[in-house]
Short mmCIF file of C-alpha atoms and ligand atoms in Angstrom, two decimals:
data_model
loop_
_atom_site.label_atom_id
_atom_site.label_comp_id
_atom_site.label_asym_id
_atom_site.label_seq_id
_atom_site.Cartn_x
_atom_site.Cartn_y
_atom_site.Cartn_z
CA MET A 1220 61.56 -91.24 21.12
CA SER A 1221 65.23 -90.15 20.86
CA ASP A 1222 66.19 -86.49 20.19
CA ARG A 1223 68.60 -87.53 17.46
CA ARG A 1224 65.68 -88.69 15.26
CA ILE A 1225 63.68 -85.47 15.72
CA PRO A 1226 64.39 -82.58 13.29
CA LYS A 1227 65.70 -79.29 14.70
CA GLU A 1228 62.64 -77.17 13.73
CA VAL A 1229 60.24 -79.55 15.48
CA LEU A 1230 62.33 -79.39 18.61
CA LYS A 1231 62.19 -75.56 18.47
CA GLU A 1232 58.41 -75.59 18.09
CA MET A 1233 58.04 -78.00 20.98
CA ALA A 1234 60.15 -75.71 23.18
CA GLU A 1235 57.92 -72.74 22.26
CA LEU A 1236 54.75 -74.68 23.01
CA ARG A 1237 56.14 -75.72 26.34
CA GLN A 1238 56.90 -72.13 27.17
CA ARG A 1239 53.34 -70.97 26.18
CA LEU A 1240 51.85 -73.78 28.29
CA ALA A 1241 53.97 -72.66 31.22
CA ASP A 1242 52.76 -69.06 30.64
CA ALA A 1243 49.12 -70.17 30.47
CA GLU A 1244 49.52 -72.23 33.63
CA GLU A 1245 51.07 -69.23 35.34
CA THR A 1246 48.19 -66.93 34.20
CA LEU A 1247 45.63 -69.46 35.38
CA ARG A 1248 47.40 -69.73 38.66
CA ALA A 1249 47.43 -65.94 39.00
CA ILE A 1250 43.72 -65.69 38.15
CA THR A 1251 42.78 -68.49 40.54
CA SER A 1252 44.83 -66.94 43.29
CA GLY A 1253 43.13 -63.54 42.68
CA GLU A 1254 46.37 -61.83 41.69
CA VAL A 1255 44.94 -60.77 38.27
CA ASP A 1256 41.40 -59.66 37.27
CA ALA A 1257 40.33 -61.36 34.09
CA LEU A 1258 37.43 -62.56 32.12
CA VAL A 1259 37.28 -66.01 30.50
CA VAL A 1260 35.10 -65.92 27.39
CA LYS A 1261 34.13 -68.86 25.15
CA THR A 1262 34.94 -67.93 21.54
CA ARG A 1263 35.17 -69.74 18.18
CA LEU A 1264 38.85 -70.30 18.92
CA GLY A 1265 38.13 -71.89 22.30
CA GLU A 1266 38.24 -70.20 25.71
CA GLN A 1267 39.94 -66.77 25.63
CA ILE A 1268 41.12 -64.83 28.61
CA PHE A 1269 40.67 -61.03 28.65
CA THR A 1270 42.70 -59.38 31.34
CA LEU A 1271 41.95 -55.93 32.63
CA GLN A 1272 45.23 -54.77 31.25
CA GLY A 1273 43.95 -55.58 27.74
CA ALA A 1274 40.52 -54.05 28.43
CA ASP A 1275 42.17 -50.80 29.46
CA THR A 1276 43.61 -50.40 25.99
CA VAL A 1277 40.18 -51.05 24.46
CA TYR A 1278 38.60 -48.40 26.69
CA ARG A 1279 41.29 -45.91 25.82
CA ILE A 1280 40.80 -46.49 22.07
CA ALA A 1281 37.03 -46.25 22.47
CA ILE A 1282 37.21 -43.03 24.45
CA GLU A 1283 39.63 -41.49 21.97
CA ASN A 1284 37.28 -42.28 19.10
CA VAL A 1285 33.90 -41.55 20.65
CA ASN A 1286 31.99 -38.52 19.24
CA GLU A 1287 31.65 -36.91 22.64
CA GLY A 1288 34.12 -34.90 24.67
CA VAL A 1289 35.45 -36.97 27.57
CA ILE A 1290 37.56 -35.39 30.29
CA THR A 1291 38.68 -36.31 33.75
CA LEU A 1292 39.05 -33.53 36.25
CA SER A 1293 40.16 -32.98 39.78
CA THR A 1294 37.36 -31.76 42.02
CA GLU A 1295 38.87 -28.27 41.68
CA GLY A 1296 38.46 -28.48 37.92
CA VAL A 1297 42.01 -29.18 36.77
CA ILE A 1298 41.90 -31.16 33.51
CA LEU A 1299 43.78 -34.42 34.06
CA TYR A 1300 42.80 -36.05 30.82
CA SER A 1301 40.96 -34.98 27.69
CA ASN A 1302 40.13 -36.94 24.60
CA PHE A 1303 40.83 -35.50 21.19
CA TYR A 1304 37.14 -34.78 20.52
CA PHE A 1305 36.86 -32.39 23.48
CA ALA A 1306 40.01 -30.54 22.39
CA GLN A 1307 38.50 -30.19 18.93
CA MET A 1308 35.14 -29.09 20.34
CA ILE A 1309 36.73 -26.12 22.08
CA ARG A 1310 39.31 -25.60 19.32
CA THR A 1311 42.26 -25.81 21.72
CA ASP A 1312 45.47 -27.79 21.46
CA LEU A 1313 45.31 -30.99 23.52
CA ASN A 1314 48.67 -30.20 25.17
CA ARG A 1315 47.34 -26.84 26.37
CA LEU A 1316 44.34 -28.54 27.93
CA ILE A 1317 46.03 -31.01 30.23
CA GLY A 1318 46.79 -29.32 33.52
CA ALA A 1319 44.64 -26.27 32.69
CA SER A 1320 41.53 -25.35 34.67
CA VAL A 1321 38.26 -26.29 33.04
CA PHE A 1322 36.85 -22.97 34.30
CA ASP A 1323 39.05 -21.23 31.70
CA PHE A 1324 36.93 -22.87 29.00
CA VAL A 1325 33.52 -21.96 30.37
CA THR A 1326 31.92 -18.51 30.14
CA GLN A 1327 32.02 -16.44 33.32
CA GLU A 1328 28.25 -16.57 33.74
CA GLU A 1329 28.33 -20.38 33.81
CA HIS A 1330 31.05 -20.79 36.48
CA ASP A 1331 28.49 -21.48 39.20
CA ILE A 1332 26.86 -24.22 37.14
CA LEU A 1333 30.24 -25.85 36.53
CA ALA A 1334 31.26 -25.60 40.19
CA ALA A 1335 27.99 -27.30 41.16
CA LEU A 1336 28.57 -30.07 38.62
CA LEU A 1337 32.02 -30.77 40.07
CA GLN A 1338 30.54 -31.16 43.55
CA GLN A 1339 27.79 -33.60 42.63
CA ASP A 1340 28.18 -37.39 42.56
CA ASN A 1341 26.11 -37.53 39.40
CA GLY A 1342 25.39 -34.24 37.71
CA HIS A 1343 24.20 -32.97 34.39
CA ASP A 1344 23.45 -29.53 33.04
CA GLU A 1345 23.76 -27.29 30.00
CA VAL A 1346 26.87 -25.11 29.95
CA VAL A 1347 28.26 -22.67 27.42
CA LEU A 1348 31.91 -23.41 26.67
CA ARG A 1349 34.34 -20.79 25.46
CA SER A 1350 36.46 -22.08 22.64
CA GLY A 1351 40.07 -21.11 21.92
CA ASP A 1352 38.97 -18.69 19.19
CA GLY A 1353 36.53 -16.94 21.51
CA ALA A 1354 33.37 -18.56 20.07
CA GLN A 1355 30.69 -19.91 22.36
CA VAL A 1356 29.89 -23.60 22.20
CA PRO A 1357 26.59 -24.70 23.77
CA ALA A 1358 27.15 -28.06 25.44
CA TYR A 1359 25.58 -30.60 27.71
CA MET A 1360 27.82 -31.89 30.51
CA GLY A 1361 27.26 -35.08 32.47
CA THR A 1362 29.61 -35.60 35.45
CA LYS A 1363 30.34 -38.56 37.68
CA LYS A 1364 32.52 -38.52 40.78
CA MET A 1365 34.90 -41.50 41.03
CA GLN A 1366 37.47 -42.67 43.54
CA LEU A 1367 40.69 -44.36 42.39
CA ASP A 1368 43.53 -45.15 44.84
CA ASP A 1369 42.09 -42.74 47.45
CA VAL A 1370 42.00 -39.90 44.93
CA ILE A 1371 38.67 -38.40 43.86
CA TYR A 1372 38.26 -37.68 40.16
CA VAL A 1373 35.39 -36.31 38.18
CA LEU A 1374 34.64 -37.92 34.84
CA ALA A 1375 32.79 -35.54 32.52
CA VAL A 1376 31.16 -36.42 29.23
CA VAL A 1377 30.53 -33.28 27.15
CA THR A 1378 28.07 -33.23 24.22
CA ASP A 1379 28.32 -30.45 21.65
CA LEU A 1380 24.84 -28.91 21.27
CA THR A 1381 25.75 -26.47 18.47
CA LEU A 1382 24.01 -28.47 15.77
CA LYS A 1383 21.07 -29.32 17.97
CA LYS A 1384 20.63 -25.66 18.91
CA ARG A 1385 20.85 -24.65 15.27
CA GLU A 1386 18.22 -27.24 14.38
CA GLU A 1387 16.01 -26.00 17.22
CA GLU A 1388 16.48 -22.45 15.94
CA LEU A 1389 15.60 -23.57 12.43
CA ILE A 1390 12.51 -25.35 13.67
CA ARG A 1391 11.57 -22.25 15.67
CA THR A 1392 12.10 -19.93 12.68
CA GLY A 1393 10.35 -22.40 10.39
CA GLY A 1394 7.46 -22.53 12.82
CA LEU A 1395 7.40 -18.75 13.04
CA ILE A 1396 7.31 -18.36 9.27
CA GLN A 1397 4.64 -21.04 9.09
CA SER A 1398 2.44 -19.26 11.62
CA ILE A 1399 3.00 -15.89 9.90
CA LEU A 1400 1.89 -17.45 6.62
CA GLU A 1401 -1.07 -19.15 8.25
CA GLN A 1402 -2.26 -15.93 9.82
CA SER A 1403 -1.74 -13.86 6.72
CA PRO A 1404 -5.01 -12.85 5.06
CA ASN A 1405 -3.35 -13.67 1.75
CA ALA A 1406 -3.53 -16.96 -0.09
CA VAL A 1407 0.11 -18.03 -0.29
CA MET A 1408 1.23 -20.94 -2.49
CA VAL A 1409 4.69 -22.26 -3.20
CA CYS A 1410 5.14 -24.09 -6.44
CA ASN A 1411 8.21 -26.17 -7.31
CA ALA A 1412 10.04 -26.42 -10.64
CA ALA A 1413 7.76 -29.33 -11.60
CA LYS A 1414 4.78 -26.90 -11.34
CA THR A 1415 3.34 -28.69 -8.31
CA ILE A 1416 2.06 -26.83 -5.27
CA ILE A 1417 4.32 -27.82 -2.38
CA TYR A 1418 2.97 -25.35 0.16
CA ALA A 1419 -0.38 -23.62 0.49
CA SER A 1420 -1.61 -21.46 3.36
CA LYS A 1421 -5.02 -22.02 4.94
CA VAL A 1422 -6.47 -19.04 3.06
CA ALA A 1423 -5.29 -20.59 -0.24
CA HIS A 1424 -7.27 -23.77 0.45
CA GLN A 1425 -10.29 -21.66 1.42
CA LEU A 1426 -9.97 -19.50 -1.68
CA PHE A 1427 -10.06 -22.44 -4.05
CA GLY A 1428 -12.57 -24.37 -1.93
CA HIS A 1429 -10.40 -27.50 -1.57
CA ASN A 1430 -6.98 -28.75 -0.53
CA VAL A 1431 -4.61 -27.59 -3.26
CA LEU A 1432 -1.45 -29.17 -1.88
CA GLY A 1433 0.26 -31.49 -4.37
CA GLN A 1434 -1.88 -30.28 -7.26
CA PRO A 1435 -0.50 -28.94 -10.54
CA ILE A 1436 -0.52 -25.14 -10.33
CA ASP A 1437 -2.10 -24.79 -13.78
CA SER A 1438 -5.18 -26.76 -12.68
CA ILE A 1439 -5.61 -24.28 -9.82
CA LEU A 1440 -4.98 -21.20 -11.92
CA LEU A 1441 -7.56 -22.40 -14.45
CA SER A 1442 -10.34 -20.74 -12.44
CA ILE A 1443 -8.50 -17.40 -12.49
CA ARG A 1444 -8.92 -15.09 -15.44
CA LYS A 1445 -6.65 -12.35 -16.63
CA SER A 1446 -8.25 -10.17 -19.30
CA ASP A 1447 -10.89 -12.92 -19.76
CA LYS A 1448 -8.29 -15.64 -20.47
CA PRO A 1449 -7.37 -18.33 -17.94
CA LEU A 1450 -4.13 -17.50 -16.20
CA ARG A 1451 -1.25 -19.91 -16.96
CA PHE A 1452 1.79 -20.59 -14.82
CA ALA A 1453 3.87 -19.97 -17.93
CA ASP A 1454 2.45 -16.41 -18.07
CA ILE A 1455 3.84 -15.78 -14.61
CA LEU A 1456 7.21 -17.39 -15.40
CA SER A 1457 7.60 -15.41 -18.58
CA ASP A 1458 6.69 -12.17 -16.79
CA ASP A 1459 3.73 -11.75 -19.17
CA VAL A 1460 1.62 -11.08 -16.12
CA LYS A 1461 3.29 -8.39 -14.06
CA ASP A 1462 3.75 -8.66 -10.33
CA GLY A 1463 0.97 -6.55 -8.79
CA THR A 1464 -1.64 -7.29 -11.45
CA THR A 1465 -5.28 -7.63 -10.41
CA ILE A 1466 -6.88 -10.82 -11.65
CA CYS A 1467 -10.44 -12.14 -11.36
CA THR A 1468 -12.11 -15.31 -10.26
CA GLU A 1469 -15.48 -16.30 -8.84
CA LYS A 1470 -16.49 -17.57 -5.45
CA ASN A 1471 -20.01 -18.73 -4.65
CA GLY A 1472 -21.14 -17.13 -7.91
CA LYS A 1473 -19.75 -13.72 -6.93
CA PRO A 1474 -16.83 -12.02 -8.67
CA LEU A 1475 -13.62 -11.97 -6.69
CA HIS A 1476 -10.76 -9.57 -7.48
CA LEU A 1477 -7.32 -10.77 -6.48
CA LEU A 1478 -4.05 -8.90 -6.38
CA LEU A 1479 -1.31 -11.21 -7.67
CA ARG A 1480 2.18 -10.96 -6.21
CA TYR A 1481 4.91 -13.44 -6.96
CA GLY A 1482 8.61 -13.99 -6.65
CA LYS A 1483 11.08 -16.67 -7.61
CA LEU A 1484 12.21 -19.13 -4.95
CA GLY A 1485 15.96 -19.54 -4.51
CA GLU A 1486 18.89 -17.31 -5.33
CA GLY A 1487 19.51 -15.64 -8.69
CA GLY A 1488 19.45 -18.07 -11.58
CA ASP A 1489 19.04 -21.12 -9.29
CA SER A 1490 15.29 -20.68 -9.10
CA THR A 1491 13.61 -23.76 -7.73
CA GLY A 1492 10.06 -22.55 -8.14
CA ILE A 1493 7.75 -19.67 -7.43
CA ILE A 1494 5.98 -18.22 -4.44
CA ILE A 1495 2.58 -16.79 -5.30
CA SER A 1496 0.46 -14.63 -3.05
CA LEU A 1497 -3.13 -13.64 -3.81
CA THR A 1498 -4.80 -10.83 -1.85
CA ASP A 1499 -8.56 -10.41 -1.96
CA VAL A 1500 -9.10 -6.81 -3.12
CA THR A 1501 -12.78 -7.25 -3.96
CA SER A 1502 -14.00 -4.76 -1.35
CA LEU A 1503 -11.41 -2.24 -2.57
CA LYS A 1504 -12.63 -2.72 -6.13
CA GLN A 1505 -16.22 -2.35 -4.93
CA THR A 1506 -15.32 0.88 -3.16
CA GLU A 1507 -13.68 2.11 -6.35
CA GLN A 1508 -16.81 1.14 -8.26
CA LEU A 1509 -19.01 2.89 -5.69
CA LYS A 1510 -16.91 6.02 -5.99
CA ASP A 1511 -17.21 5.94 -9.79
CA ASP A 1512 -20.97 5.33 -9.56
CA PHE A 1513 -21.26 8.13 -7.04
CA ILE A 1514 -19.44 10.62 -9.23
CA GLY A 1515 -21.64 9.61 -12.18
CA MET A 1516 -24.82 9.85 -10.10
CA VAL A 1517 -23.96 13.22 -8.54
CA SER A 1518 -22.95 14.69 -11.88
CA HIS A 1519 -26.23 13.53 -13.37
CA GLU A 1520 -28.32 14.86 -10.51
CA LEU A 1521 -26.58 18.22 -10.61
CA ARG A 1522 -26.83 18.53 -14.37
CA THR A 1523 -30.63 18.22 -14.46
CA PRO A 1524 -31.50 21.31 -12.38
CA LEU A 1525 -28.56 23.17 -13.88
CA THR A 1526 -29.98 22.56 -17.38
CA VAL A 1527 -33.30 23.96 -16.14
CA VAL A 1528 -31.61 27.06 -14.70
CA VAL A 1529 -29.50 27.77 -17.80
CA GLY A 1530 -32.39 27.07 -20.23
CA ALA A 1531 -34.84 29.23 -18.29
CA ILE A 1532 -32.43 32.18 -18.05
CA HIS A 1533 -31.68 31.95 -21.79
CA THR A 1534 -35.37 32.00 -22.63
CA ALA A 1535 -36.02 34.87 -20.20
CA MET A 1536 -33.36 36.88 -22.00
CA LEU A 1537 -34.91 36.39 -25.47
CA LYS A 1538 -36.13 39.49 -27.21
CA GLY A 1539 -39.85 39.74 -27.75
CA ILE A 1540 -40.78 37.59 -24.73
CA THR A 1541 -43.74 38.86 -22.72
CA PRO A 1542 -43.14 40.08 -19.15
CA GLU A 1543 -45.42 37.28 -17.86
CA GLU A 1544 -43.45 34.64 -19.73
CA ARG A 1545 -40.16 36.10 -18.52
CA GLN A 1546 -41.52 36.01 -15.00
CA GLU A 1547 -42.50 32.36 -15.47
CA ARG A 1548 -39.01 31.40 -16.79
CA LEU A 1549 -37.25 33.20 -13.95
CA ARG A 1550 -39.44 31.29 -11.52
CA ASP A 1551 -38.29 28.06 -13.22
CA ALA A 1552 -34.68 29.20 -12.89
CA ALA A 1553 -35.17 29.98 -9.20
CA PHE A 1554 -36.77 26.57 -8.69
CA GLY A 1555 -33.86 24.78 -10.43
CA ALA A 1556 -31.33 26.80 -8.43
CA ARG A 1557 -33.07 25.87 -5.16
CA GLU A 1558 -33.01 22.20 -6.14
CA LEU A 1559 -29.29 22.49 -6.84
CA GLU A 1560 -28.72 24.24 -3.55
CA ASN A 1561 -30.64 21.57 -1.68
CA LEU A 1562 -28.67 18.76 -3.33
CA LEU A 1563 -25.36 20.41 -2.53
CA GLU A 1564 -26.42 21.15 1.04
CA ASN A 1565 -27.37 17.51 1.60
CA LEU A 1566 -24.03 16.40 0.18
CA LEU A 1567 -22.20 18.84 2.42
CA GLU A 1568 -24.13 17.73 5.51
CA LEU A 1569 -23.26 14.10 4.81
CA SER A 1570 -19.60 14.86 4.29
CA ARG A 1571 -19.55 16.94 7.50
CA PHE A 1572 -21.08 14.00 9.36
CA GLN A 1573 -18.59 11.54 7.88
CA ALA A 1574 -15.69 13.81 8.80
CA ASP A 1575 -17.12 14.09 12.33
CA ARG A 1576 -17.57 17.82 11.83
CA LEU A 1577 -21.36 18.07 12.05
CA VAL A 1578 -21.95 20.83 14.60
CA ILE A 1579 -25.38 22.27 15.26
CA ASN A 1580 -26.05 25.86 16.34
CA PRO A 1581 -29.16 25.83 18.53
CA SER A 1582 -31.30 28.86 19.33
CA LYS A 1583 -34.87 29.24 20.55
CA ILE A 1584 -36.95 28.82 17.41
CA ASP A 1585 -40.62 28.74 16.49
CA ILE A 1586 -41.06 25.34 14.91
CA ALA A 1587 -44.51 26.23 13.49
CA ALA A 1588 -43.01 29.17 11.61
CA ALA A 1589 -40.34 26.89 10.12
CA VAL A 1590 -43.04 24.45 8.96
CA ARG A 1591 -45.08 27.25 7.36
CA GLU A 1592 -42.04 28.56 5.51
CA VAL A 1593 -41.17 25.14 4.05
CA ILE A 1594 -44.82 24.63 3.01
CA LYS A 1595 -44.80 28.02 1.28
CA VAL A 1596 -41.71 27.15 -0.77
CA LEU A 1597 -42.77 23.63 -1.71
CA ARG A 1598 -46.43 24.42 -2.34
CA ALA A 1599 -45.29 26.29 -5.46
CA THR A 1600 -43.65 23.14 -6.86
CA SER A 1601 -46.80 21.08 -7.32
CA GLN A 1602 -50.30 21.75 -8.53
CA ILE A 1603 -51.65 18.31 -7.57
CA HIS A 1604 -50.64 18.18 -3.90
CA HIS A 1605 -52.50 19.78 -1.09
CA LEU A 1606 -50.08 20.78 1.68
CA VAL A 1607 -51.63 21.33 5.12
CA PHE A 1608 -50.22 22.12 8.52
CA ASP A 1609 -52.21 20.43 11.26
CA VAL A 1610 -51.33 21.93 14.62
CA ARG A 1611 -53.90 21.83 17.40
CA GLN A 1612 -52.02 23.46 20.23
CA LYS A 1613 -49.67 26.35 20.64
CA LEU A 1614 -46.15 25.03 20.39
CA PRO A 1615 -43.54 26.36 22.80
CA PRO A 1616 -40.26 27.67 21.38
CA VAL A 1617 -37.74 24.88 20.94
CA SER A 1618 -33.99 25.02 21.19
CA ALA A 1619 -32.77 23.82 17.79
CA ASP A 1620 -30.61 24.73 14.81
CA GLU A 1621 -33.07 26.70 12.65
CA ILE A 1622 -31.42 26.04 9.29
CA ARG A 1623 -31.17 22.33 10.05
CA MET A 1624 -34.82 22.16 11.22
CA ARG A 1625 -35.89 23.67 7.90
CA ARG A 1626 -33.62 21.21 6.05
CA ILE A 1627 -35.18 18.20 7.80
CA LEU A 1628 -38.71 19.49 7.09
CA TYR A 1629 -37.81 20.38 3.50
CA ASN A 1630 -36.39 16.88 2.79
CA LEU A 1631 -39.40 15.13 4.30
CA VAL A 1632 -42.06 17.31 2.61
CA GLU A 1633 -40.22 17.19 -0.72
CA ASN A 1634 -40.16 13.35 -0.47
CA ALA A 1635 -43.86 13.26 0.42
CA ILE A 1636 -44.56 15.17 -2.81
CA LYS A 1637 -42.06 13.16 -4.91
CA TYR A 1638 -43.34 9.77 -3.80
CA SER A 1639 -47.03 10.49 -4.23
CA PRO A 1640 -47.06 10.92 -8.00
CA ARG A 1641 -50.87 10.94 -8.18
CA GLY A 1642 -51.01 13.89 -5.83
CA GLY A 1643 -53.18 14.05 -2.70
CA GLN A 1644 -52.77 15.53 0.69
CA VAL A 1645 -49.42 16.09 2.37
CA ARG A 1646 -50.08 16.72 6.02
CA ILE A 1647 -47.50 18.13 8.39
CA PHE A 1648 -48.36 17.93 12.06
CA ALA A 1649 -46.71 18.67 15.39
CA ARG A 1650 -47.63 17.34 18.85
CA LEU A 1651 -46.21 17.57 22.33
CA LYS A 1652 -45.74 14.06 23.65
CA GLY A 1653 -44.29 13.49 27.10
CA ASP A 1654 -40.88 15.12 27.23
CA SER A 1655 -40.67 15.49 23.46
CA ILE A 1656 -42.14 17.29 20.54
CA VAL A 1657 -43.09 15.00 17.66
CA ILE A 1658 -43.34 16.29 14.12
CA GLY A 1659 -44.84 14.17 11.33
CA VAL A 1660 -45.13 14.40 7.55
CA SER A 1661 -47.69 12.09 5.97
CA ASP A 1662 -48.58 11.50 2.34
CA GLN A 1663 -50.99 9.39 0.30
CA GLY A 1664 -48.27 8.11 -2.03
CA ILE A 1665 -46.70 4.83 -3.08
CA GLY A 1666 -45.75 3.74 0.44
CA ILE A 1667 -42.80 1.60 1.52
CA SER A 1668 -42.73 -2.14 2.27
CA SER A 1669 -41.61 -3.12 5.78
CA GLU A 1670 -38.39 -4.76 4.45
CA ASP A 1671 -37.44 -1.55 2.65
CA GLN A 1672 -38.18 0.62 5.68
CA ALA A 1673 -35.13 -0.84 7.45
CA ARG A 1674 -32.62 0.47 4.90
CA LEU A 1675 -34.19 3.82 4.01
CA PHE A 1676 -31.96 5.89 6.24
CA GLN A 1677 -28.67 4.61 4.85
CA PRO A 1678 -26.96 6.99 2.43
CA PHE A 1679 -27.48 6.44 -1.29
CA GLN A 1680 -30.30 3.95 -0.74
CA ARG A 1681 -33.03 4.39 -3.32
CA LEU A 1682 -35.90 1.97 -3.49
CA GLU A 1683 -36.89 0.23 -6.72
CA SER A 1684 -40.48 1.32 -6.21
CA GLY A 1685 -39.73 5.04 -6.19
CA GLN A 1686 -36.79 5.19 -8.57
CA ALA A 1687 -38.56 4.99 -11.91
CA GLN A 1688 -40.52 8.21 -11.60
CA THR A 1689 -38.24 10.37 -9.51
CA LYS A 1690 -34.83 11.94 -9.36
CA GLY A 1691 -32.67 11.78 -6.27
CA LEU A 1692 -29.41 10.69 -4.76
CA GLY A 1693 -30.80 8.73 -1.85
CA LEU A 1694 -29.32 11.27 0.55
CA GLY A 1695 -32.26 13.19 2.04
CA LEU A 1696 -33.34 10.67 4.66
CA SER A 1697 -29.84 9.83 5.78
CA VAL A 1698 -29.13 13.54 6.26
CA CYS A 1699 -32.43 13.91 8.18
CA GLN A 1700 -31.37 11.07 10.48
CA HIS A 1701 -27.93 12.58 11.21
CA LEU A 1702 -29.44 16.01 11.87
CA VAL A 1703 -32.22 14.69 14.12
CA GLU A 1704 -29.75 12.56 16.06
CA ALA A 1705 -27.42 15.57 16.42
CA HIS A 1706 -30.40 17.19 18.22
CA ARG A 1707 -30.61 14.01 20.39
CA GLY A 1708 -33.88 13.10 18.68
CA ARG A 1709 -35.15 10.08 16.80
CA ILE A 1710 -36.61 9.56 13.32
CA TRP A 1711 -38.83 6.72 12.12
CA VAL A 1712 -41.43 5.80 9.52
CA GLN A 1713 -44.81 4.13 9.32
CA SER A 1714 -45.93 3.13 5.90
CA GLU A 1715 -48.15 0.84 3.89
CA PRO A 1716 -47.40 0.15 0.24
CA GLY A 1717 -49.99 1.75 -2.02
CA ARG A 1718 -51.54 3.80 0.80
CA GLY A 1719 -48.87 6.28 1.85
CA SER A 1720 -46.20 6.95 4.44
CA THR A 1721 -45.74 9.02 7.56
CA PHE A 1722 -42.27 10.09 8.62
CA PHE A 1723 -41.93 11.17 12.26
CA PHE A 1724 -39.15 12.83 14.15
CA SER A 1725 -38.99 13.71 17.81
CA LEU A 1726 -36.91 16.28 19.64
CA PRO A 1727 -36.41 15.84 23.41
CA MET A 1728 -37.39 18.64 25.80
CA THR A 1729 -35.24 18.89 28.89
CA GLU A 1730 -37.12 21.84 30.37
CA LYS A 1731 -40.87 22.07 30.27
CA GLY A 1732 -41.90 23.54 26.96
CA THR A 1733 -38.36 23.84 25.64
CA VAL A 1734 -36.22 21.52 23.61
CA ASP A 1735 -32.84 22.17 25.13
CA HIS A 1736 -29.21 21.15 24.55
P1 ADP B 1926 -34.01 10.39 -2.63
O1 ADP B 1926 -35.38 10.89 -2.45
O2 ADP B 1926 -33.07 11.38 -3.12
O3 ADP B 1926 -33.94 9.11 -3.38
P2 ADP B 1926 -34.06 9.93 0.23
O4 ADP B 1926 -32.96 9.57 1.16
O5 ADP B 1926 -34.82 11.14 0.56
O6 ADP B 1926 -33.42 10.01 -1.20
O7 ADP B 1926 -35.03 8.70 0.17
C1 ADP B 1926 -34.52 7.43 0.01
C2 ADP B 1926 -35.54 6.53 -0.65
O8 ADP B 1926 -36.63 6.32 0.25
C3 ADP B 1926 -36.16 7.11 -1.86
O9 ADP B 1926 -35.40 6.84 -3.01
C4 ADP B 1926 -37.50 6.44 -1.91
O10 ADP B 1926 -37.37 5.18 -2.54
C5 ADP B 1926 -37.84 6.22 -0.44
N1 ADP B 1926 -38.75 7.24 0.10
C6 ADP B 1926 -38.41 8.36 0.77
N2 ADP B 1926 -39.51 9.05 1.16
C7 ADP B 1926 -40.56 8.35 0.71
C8 ADP B 1926 -41.97 8.54 0.78
N3 ADP B 1926 -42.53 9.59 1.41
N4 ADP B 1926 -42.75 7.60 0.22
C9 ADP B 1926 -42.23 6.53 -0.40
N5 ADP B 1926 -40.91 6.29 -0.51
C10 ADP B 1926 -40.08 7.18 0.05
#
């Protein structure tokens, strides 16, 4: 083939190919002779040779673009190289970084940690970096010691933990809020704009008796009534039901009063739903009810004897009334006044006890004389009862509060008369027993069942059996118990329905023959 017949362009191409072949042969020779490190990789385009020189560029590009801070340091901490990410992480110009000490970018407290990392062959620890604008950047630093051309470098990869820390904080706060809500005694529900419950505390599930999560709020509110109408979510949204309203529902057949509190979720007009909290205020309502009942009951009980007193005095003052009749009316007035006094005294004793101000004033008293006095007063109140004092031995003087002893005896004897409507004997007795003196009041009245005996001494307890025929606040026995116990004694009852009751109380004697305090 002569050159004259070959076109110029082809000749040029051939020359180029020859040159490339010569280059390839030279490269191969260099690789085979170990002069150049390279990698021969089979690709779609045939075998390709990757020299380390080429790989270096790839590494550099990769390191510049990786989302981690990468720096190389001298073992003393001088920054020899930093990628752009690290410079950004600590908000410092890249040019200012190179040649600076890494210690300048770590808080003082963390210098020891950093120094240790620079000494280790392979180290890793959390450090707090100090950025150019003075902010703290929590980071994780992994270090590796390397040797290149007899020089020791430290390669450090630095991960910014700011986001992770924030997430951790959020999780912690979220968890804290969650546990606060779970431990709250309130039923808390969060409802989204689509009226679905997206959060409900444990108490909320318990209140409605099932898992309410994911349910339409209206189906849950259905069981709640406000002024006898079912409560609707729309009522809450439209502010028809005020925050702080008490609403009603039922649980296990019992009425439940709930205090409704609510607030919109989200800021201002961007409300994304509503947070509802329901507090069980049933016991508060019951207390309120009890207070109202109590006021009604006391007023009623006080009015009855007062009517007697006022009526009797009016009659006694009428002209033309005989002296005997006047005497009779004044006796009625005195009786009514004593009843009033007794009621008020019992109320006062109870309130003293409840305020922890019940103080007794003991003196040596003759208990038999106190019994006789109470019998004398109460004998006049009933024609059909026969009051007797059964004492078979001489009683020693006892150390007790005289007024309170008479009050205990008065309450017990008055009850014995009240609760034996068909009359009969009321026997008061006193015995010395061991280290105590025991006083008893027995009647032949309606008696008390054993179940009822257990609750007799609680304030305001009146039994069905006795209520119909008699007046009373249900205070006498509870006052007796507090007074006896203030004397370090004990009170109890033995009774049989239909046959009568005996109330006993004992007072301890510390010295022979004397009840002492
Ligand atoms: P009150 O007599 O004002 O109701 P008490 O505290 O003295 O209050 O008595 C409480 C209740 O105990 C009475 O309502 C009555 O039902 C019952 N009770 C008290 N004493 C007797 C008694 N001797 N016999 C039968 N029931 C009694």
